């Protein structure tokens, strides 16, 4: 909310003249922007100001203007800043209608898991966590309360609606997810969880030797399948699948077995999709249909997935 916004500030915003902290903040802002112009009536009416306000509207900014009217029996005209109470009223109206997930609780798993071999080595995978973190941000932007259970990643969150729970291995992720799930309206299982973990992790660093080294692995818990079993009818479970072959058939089989409401398929065969990329190309598969989406940024993909989630509620 920029109030009061002078003719000069409005001109700079419309033309990208980032020579002060306000305009640099404005130019990098991802949230909705509201502008309350405040100036002399003639300055306000000037075609330059009117043109700049039109430009700002075309950028998707919201202009909150005062109308002509009487205030304490004085004639007050356009150009003056709208009354603060009216500004607050308009903001409240905007945000309550733009938060369709207010009151919803969503759990999201993200990132890889690290399965310990010894104090310095682990079995991991290439998951960056970017997709899961983008989903968490998207849910929070729509007003949901999010619990983000994340494996080891180098990403940060700075959103008061996102509670982050850091875990390392599949077993820790399983326990955190089990604890959280019953309080949630929906869970999105985006993490690339290890399917196997070393039967034992050595207490000290394993030394080089002449013989072959055999590492015995045991299966981990399938978090998705466990939550699928305890899922209530009013809870929504969303899974991911990364397949190298028979993509749709495998994904559909997973949808049934893990009792997902829908599954997001990303294929390793598509350039720019999946691990470590900033983009992703997905199909969403539910019981009735398959919907394919073009290659998009992970933030845009998150919007598509959360749109679909909201149709399920
Ligand atoms: O069977 P697959 O591992 O391909 O299934 C992928 C889906 O299952 C993903 O949603 C993933 O997060 C979830 N999963 C899980 N726990 C595991 C393995 C996979 O929650 N141990």
XYZ file of C-alpha atoms and ligand atoms in Angstrom:
334
model
C 0.000 0.000 0.000
C 1.582 3.251 -1.097
C -0.201 6.134 0.617
C 0.175 8.977 0.026
C 1.464 8.484 -3.524
C 2.631 11.787 -5.016
C 2.553 12.684 -8.727
C 6.324 12.222 -8.784
C 6.203 8.736 -7.202
C 3.391 7.667 -9.534
C 5.452 8.879 -12.500
C 8.512 6.965 -11.334
C 6.497 3.792 -10.711
C 4.930 3.942 -14.170
C 8.341 4.356 -15.792
C 10.561 2.139 -13.656
C 12.724 4.954 -12.302
C 14.105 3.088 -9.308
C 16.113 5.851 -7.656
C 14.810 5.418 -4.126
C 13.942 2.601 -1.768
C 10.200 2.862 -2.318
C 10.450 2.384 -6.081
C 13.037 -0.424 -5.827
C 10.677 -2.192 -3.410
C 7.751 -1.571 -5.748
C 9.616 -2.949 -8.778
C 10.521 -6.183 -7.011
C 7.119 -6.663 -5.328
C 5.264 -9.921 -6.030
C 2.272 -9.163 -3.783
C -0.723 -7.073 -4.913
C 0.048 -3.324 -4.873
C -2.406 -0.576 -3.851
C -1.835 3.088 -4.577
C -3.615 6.040 -2.968
C -2.750 9.183 -4.991
C -2.461 12.426 -3.039
C -1.853 15.757 -4.712
C -3.313 19.066 -5.800
C -6.407 18.767 -8.023
C -4.763 20.327 -11.100
C -1.730 18.057 -10.799
C -4.090 15.119 -10.462
C -6.029 16.137 -13.584
C -2.923 16.666 -15.675
C -2.793 14.228 -18.619
C 0.655 13.111 -17.476
C -0.684 11.957 -14.075
C -3.804 10.414 -15.614
C -1.685 8.601 -18.184
C 0.669 7.261 -15.486
C -2.271 6.013 -13.403
C -3.640 4.188 -16.472
C -0.200 2.611 -16.987
C -0.138 1.455 -13.344
C -3.628 -0.041 -13.716
C -2.481 -1.905 -16.809
C 0.325 -3.404 -14.639
C -2.377 -4.870 -12.361
C -1.941 -2.289 -9.568
C -5.015 -1.182 -7.637
C -5.696 2.551 -7.444
C -7.711 3.746 -4.458
C -8.983 7.239 -5.270
C -11.122 9.733 -3.421
C -14.256 10.965 -5.161
C -15.579 14.534 -5.121
C -17.549 15.177 -1.973
C -18.007 17.123 1.218
C -15.872 16.647 4.261
C -16.761 18.615 7.399
C -18.874 20.876 5.167
C -15.931 21.770 2.882
C -16.067 20.807 -0.755
C -13.164 18.400 -1.221
C -12.145 17.235 -4.634
C -10.354 14.478 -6.447
C -6.636 14.323 -5.928
C -6.757 14.327 -2.152
C -5.865 11.040 -0.507
C -8.781 8.725 0.204
C -9.714 8.555 3.905
C -7.579 5.968 5.766
C -10.693 4.126 7.045
C -11.952 3.727 3.476
C -8.537 2.484 2.338
C -8.484 -0.158 5.102
C -12.043 -1.196 4.221
C -11.098 -1.710 0.578
C -7.964 -3.700 1.516
C -9.946 -5.948 3.842
C -12.539 -6.565 1.159
C -9.876 -7.400 -1.405
C -7.910 -9.782 0.811
C -10.857 -11.653 2.288
C -12.073 -12.529 -1.209
C -8.567 -13.374 -2.453
C -7.878 -15.891 0.324
C -9.958 -18.873 -0.738
C -7.895 -21.263 1.426
C -8.276 -19.306 4.666
C -8.938 -21.777 7.496
C -7.518 -24.733 5.556
C -4.534 -26.671 6.884
C -2.162 -28.213 4.375
C 0.837 -30.454 4.980
C 3.545 -30.621 2.324
C 6.587 -32.899 2.196
C 9.527 -31.621 0.162
C 13.123 -32.258 -0.792
C 15.261 -35.395 -0.634
C 16.033 -37.621 2.324
C 19.545 -38.539 3.449
C 20.032 -42.103 4.667
C 23.117 -42.401 6.842
C 25.846 -44.900 5.912
C 28.340 -43.659 8.509
C 28.910 -40.301 10.274
C 30.101 -38.636 7.037
C 28.292 -40.461 4.199
C 24.723 -40.890 3.112
C 22.491 -42.128 0.303
C 20.551 -39.195 -1.129
C 19.026 -37.977 -4.378
C 18.988 -34.893 -6.600
C 15.722 -33.375 -5.321
C 16.179 -29.640 -4.627
C 12.899 -29.102 -2.767
C 11.968 -26.241 -5.132
C 8.626 -27.702 -6.194
C 7.505 -28.408 -2.604
C 8.572 -24.958 -1.402
C 6.724 -23.311 -4.320
C 3.588 -25.284 -3.370
C 3.916 -24.160 0.254
C 4.201 -20.496 -0.801
C 1.222 -20.803 -3.131
C -1.001 -22.331 -0.414
C 0.101 -19.658 2.084
C -0.546 -16.890 -0.469
C -4.118 -18.169 -0.673
C -4.477 -18.021 3.101
C -3.850 -21.666 4.086
C -1.840 -22.652 7.159
C 1.003 -24.801 5.905
C 3.256 -27.328 7.607
C 6.254 -27.889 5.361
C 8.165 -31.048 6.251
C 11.458 -30.712 4.457
C 14.450 -32.944 3.928
C 17.922 -31.336 3.688
C 17.691 -28.464 1.155
C 19.334 -25.073 0.771
C 16.079 -23.121 0.532
C 14.549 -20.723 3.016
C 10.984 -19.701 3.825
C 9.891 -16.384 5.157
C 6.134 -16.573 5.427
C 4.321 -16.473 8.765
C 1.724 -18.960 7.466
C 4.373 -21.629 6.782
C 5.616 -23.746 9.692
C 8.773 -25.549 8.648
C 9.771 -28.895 10.134
C 13.272 -30.010 9.116
C 14.020 -33.711 8.922
C 16.896 -35.712 7.516
C 15.989 -39.325 6.794
C 12.896 -41.158 5.536
C 12.050 -42.442 9.002
C 12.079 -38.923 10.500
C 9.918 -37.664 7.624
C 7.501 -40.564 8.165
C 7.122 -39.794 11.874
C 6.685 -36.052 11.318
C 4.093 -36.641 8.574
C 2.121 -39.190 10.648
C 1.959 -36.773 13.549
C 0.752 -33.868 11.407
C -1.651 -35.550 8.984
C -4.702 -36.025 11.205
C -4.904 -32.214 11.760
C -4.806 -31.460 8.038
C -7.408 -30.913 5.357
C -4.935 -31.877 2.665
C -1.448 -33.292 2.234
C 0.782 -32.946 -0.802
C 3.588 -35.486 -0.870
C 6.208 -33.900 -3.011
C 9.335 -35.250 -1.283
C 11.655 -37.670 -3.021
C 11.772 -40.147 -0.153
C 14.434 -42.880 -0.185
C 12.877 -46.292 -0.781
C 15.771 -48.056 0.953
C 18.005 -47.222 3.888
C 21.177 -48.949 5.171
C 20.312 -51.787 7.525
C 22.906 -50.391 9.903
C 24.731 -47.104 9.953
C 28.343 -47.452 11.088
C 29.120 -45.532 14.317
C 32.539 -44.462 12.957
C 33.775 -43.606 9.484
C 34.122 -46.724 7.324
C 37.758 -47.190 6.292
C 39.035 -48.070 2.819
C 39.857 -51.772 2.434
C 41.048 -54.181 -0.248
C 37.813 -56.179 -0.389
C 34.532 -55.207 -1.983
C 32.222 -53.333 0.280
C 28.672 -54.624 0.600
C 25.989 -52.336 1.915
C 22.769 -54.076 2.903
C 19.629 -51.978 2.536
C 16.184 -52.397 4.027
C 12.964 -50.820 2.705
C 11.745 -47.580 4.264
C 8.140 -46.830 5.197
C 6.023 -45.610 2.289
C 4.695 -42.386 3.815
C 2.125 -41.928 1.059
C 0.697 -45.432 1.438
C 0.543 -45.085 5.237
C -1.343 -41.778 5.022
C -3.570 -43.204 2.272
C -4.664 -45.923 4.716
C -5.630 -43.515 7.472
C -7.111 -40.857 5.170
C -10.608 -39.666 6.154
C -13.201 -38.995 3.443
C -12.888 -35.252 3.943
C -9.100 -35.264 3.571
C -7.309 -34.826 0.273
C -4.094 -36.614 -0.540
C -1.958 -35.557 -3.489
C 1.048 -37.514 -4.705
C 3.863 -37.035 -7.171
C 5.375 -39.498 -9.575
C 8.613 -39.282 -11.504
C 8.733 -42.060 -14.062
C 11.211 -43.115 -16.693
C 8.903 -45.516 -18.560
C 5.203 -46.478 -18.816
C 4.568 -43.147 -17.169
C 0.802 -42.893 -17.182
C 0.181 -46.561 -16.426
C 2.564 -46.501 -13.443
C 1.143 -43.222 -12.178
C -2.435 -44.489 -12.366
C -1.461 -47.655 -10.514
C 0.143 -45.479 -7.796
C -2.995 -43.329 -7.595
C -5.055 -46.407 -6.691
C -2.556 -48.107 -4.409
C -1.715 -45.037 -2.307
C -5.303 -43.698 -2.360
C -4.305 -40.331 -3.811
C -7.121 -38.002 -4.923
C -4.859 -37.032 -7.787
C -1.257 -37.500 -8.793
C 1.154 -35.089 -10.432
C 3.307 -36.803 -13.001
C 6.602 -35.285 -14.037
C 8.495 -37.076 -16.657
C 12.268 -37.381 -16.843
C 11.835 -37.569 -20.626
C 10.842 -33.915 -20.802
C 13.696 -31.436 -21.032
C 13.574 -28.917 -18.150
C 11.246 -31.057 -16.026
C 11.892 -32.611 -12.647
C 14.920 -32.515 -10.365
C 17.129 -29.443 -9.938
C 15.384 -27.396 -12.653
C 13.500 -24.142 -12.071
C 10.887 -25.307 -14.560
C 8.612 -28.310 -14.631
C 6.263 -29.995 -17.085
C 3.471 -31.948 -15.493
C 0.349 -33.960 -16.139
C -2.339 -34.241 -13.486
C -4.008 -37.614 -13.316
C -7.181 -38.334 -11.355
C -9.631 -41.216 -11.497
C -11.375 -39.868 -14.588
C -8.913 -37.797 -16.553
C -5.397 -36.837 -17.571
C -4.626 -33.126 -18.021
C -1.324 -32.124 -19.606
C 0.305 -28.747 -18.945
C 3.067 -26.955 -20.885
C 6.580 -26.346 -19.491
C 6.338 -23.582 -16.874
C 8.272 -22.156 -13.933
C 7.803 -24.133 -10.715
C 5.906 -21.160 -9.237
C 3.416 -21.289 -12.134
C 3.167 -25.080 -11.913
C 2.386 -24.693 -8.191
C -0.577 -22.457 -9.120
C -1.978 -25.135 -11.467
C -1.628 -27.825 -8.794
C -3.243 -25.694 -6.069
C -6.084 -24.703 -8.445
C -6.759 -28.421 -8.881
C -6.505 -29.020 -5.109
C -9.111 -26.298 -4.472
C -11.551 -27.984 -6.844
C -11.292 -31.140 -4.697
C -12.282 -29.435 -1.417
O 6.235 -45.158 -5.460
P 6.886 -43.828 -5.668
O 8.062 -43.587 -4.769
O 7.216 -43.512 -7.104
O 5.735 -42.790 -5.252
C 5.953 -41.438 -5.278
C 5.014 -40.750 -4.335
O 5.015 -41.395 -3.071
C 5.448 -39.339 -4.054
O 4.273 -38.589 -3.759
C 6.341 -39.491 -2.825
O 6.434 -38.302 -2.066
C 5.624 -40.580 -2.075
N 6.511 -41.439 -1.268
C 6.414 -41.419 0.110
N 7.199 -42.251 0.880
C 8.073 -43.087 0.315
C 8.194 -43.128 -1.102
C 7.401 -42.281 -1.853
O 5.615 -40.649 0.634
N 8.822 -43.872 1.088
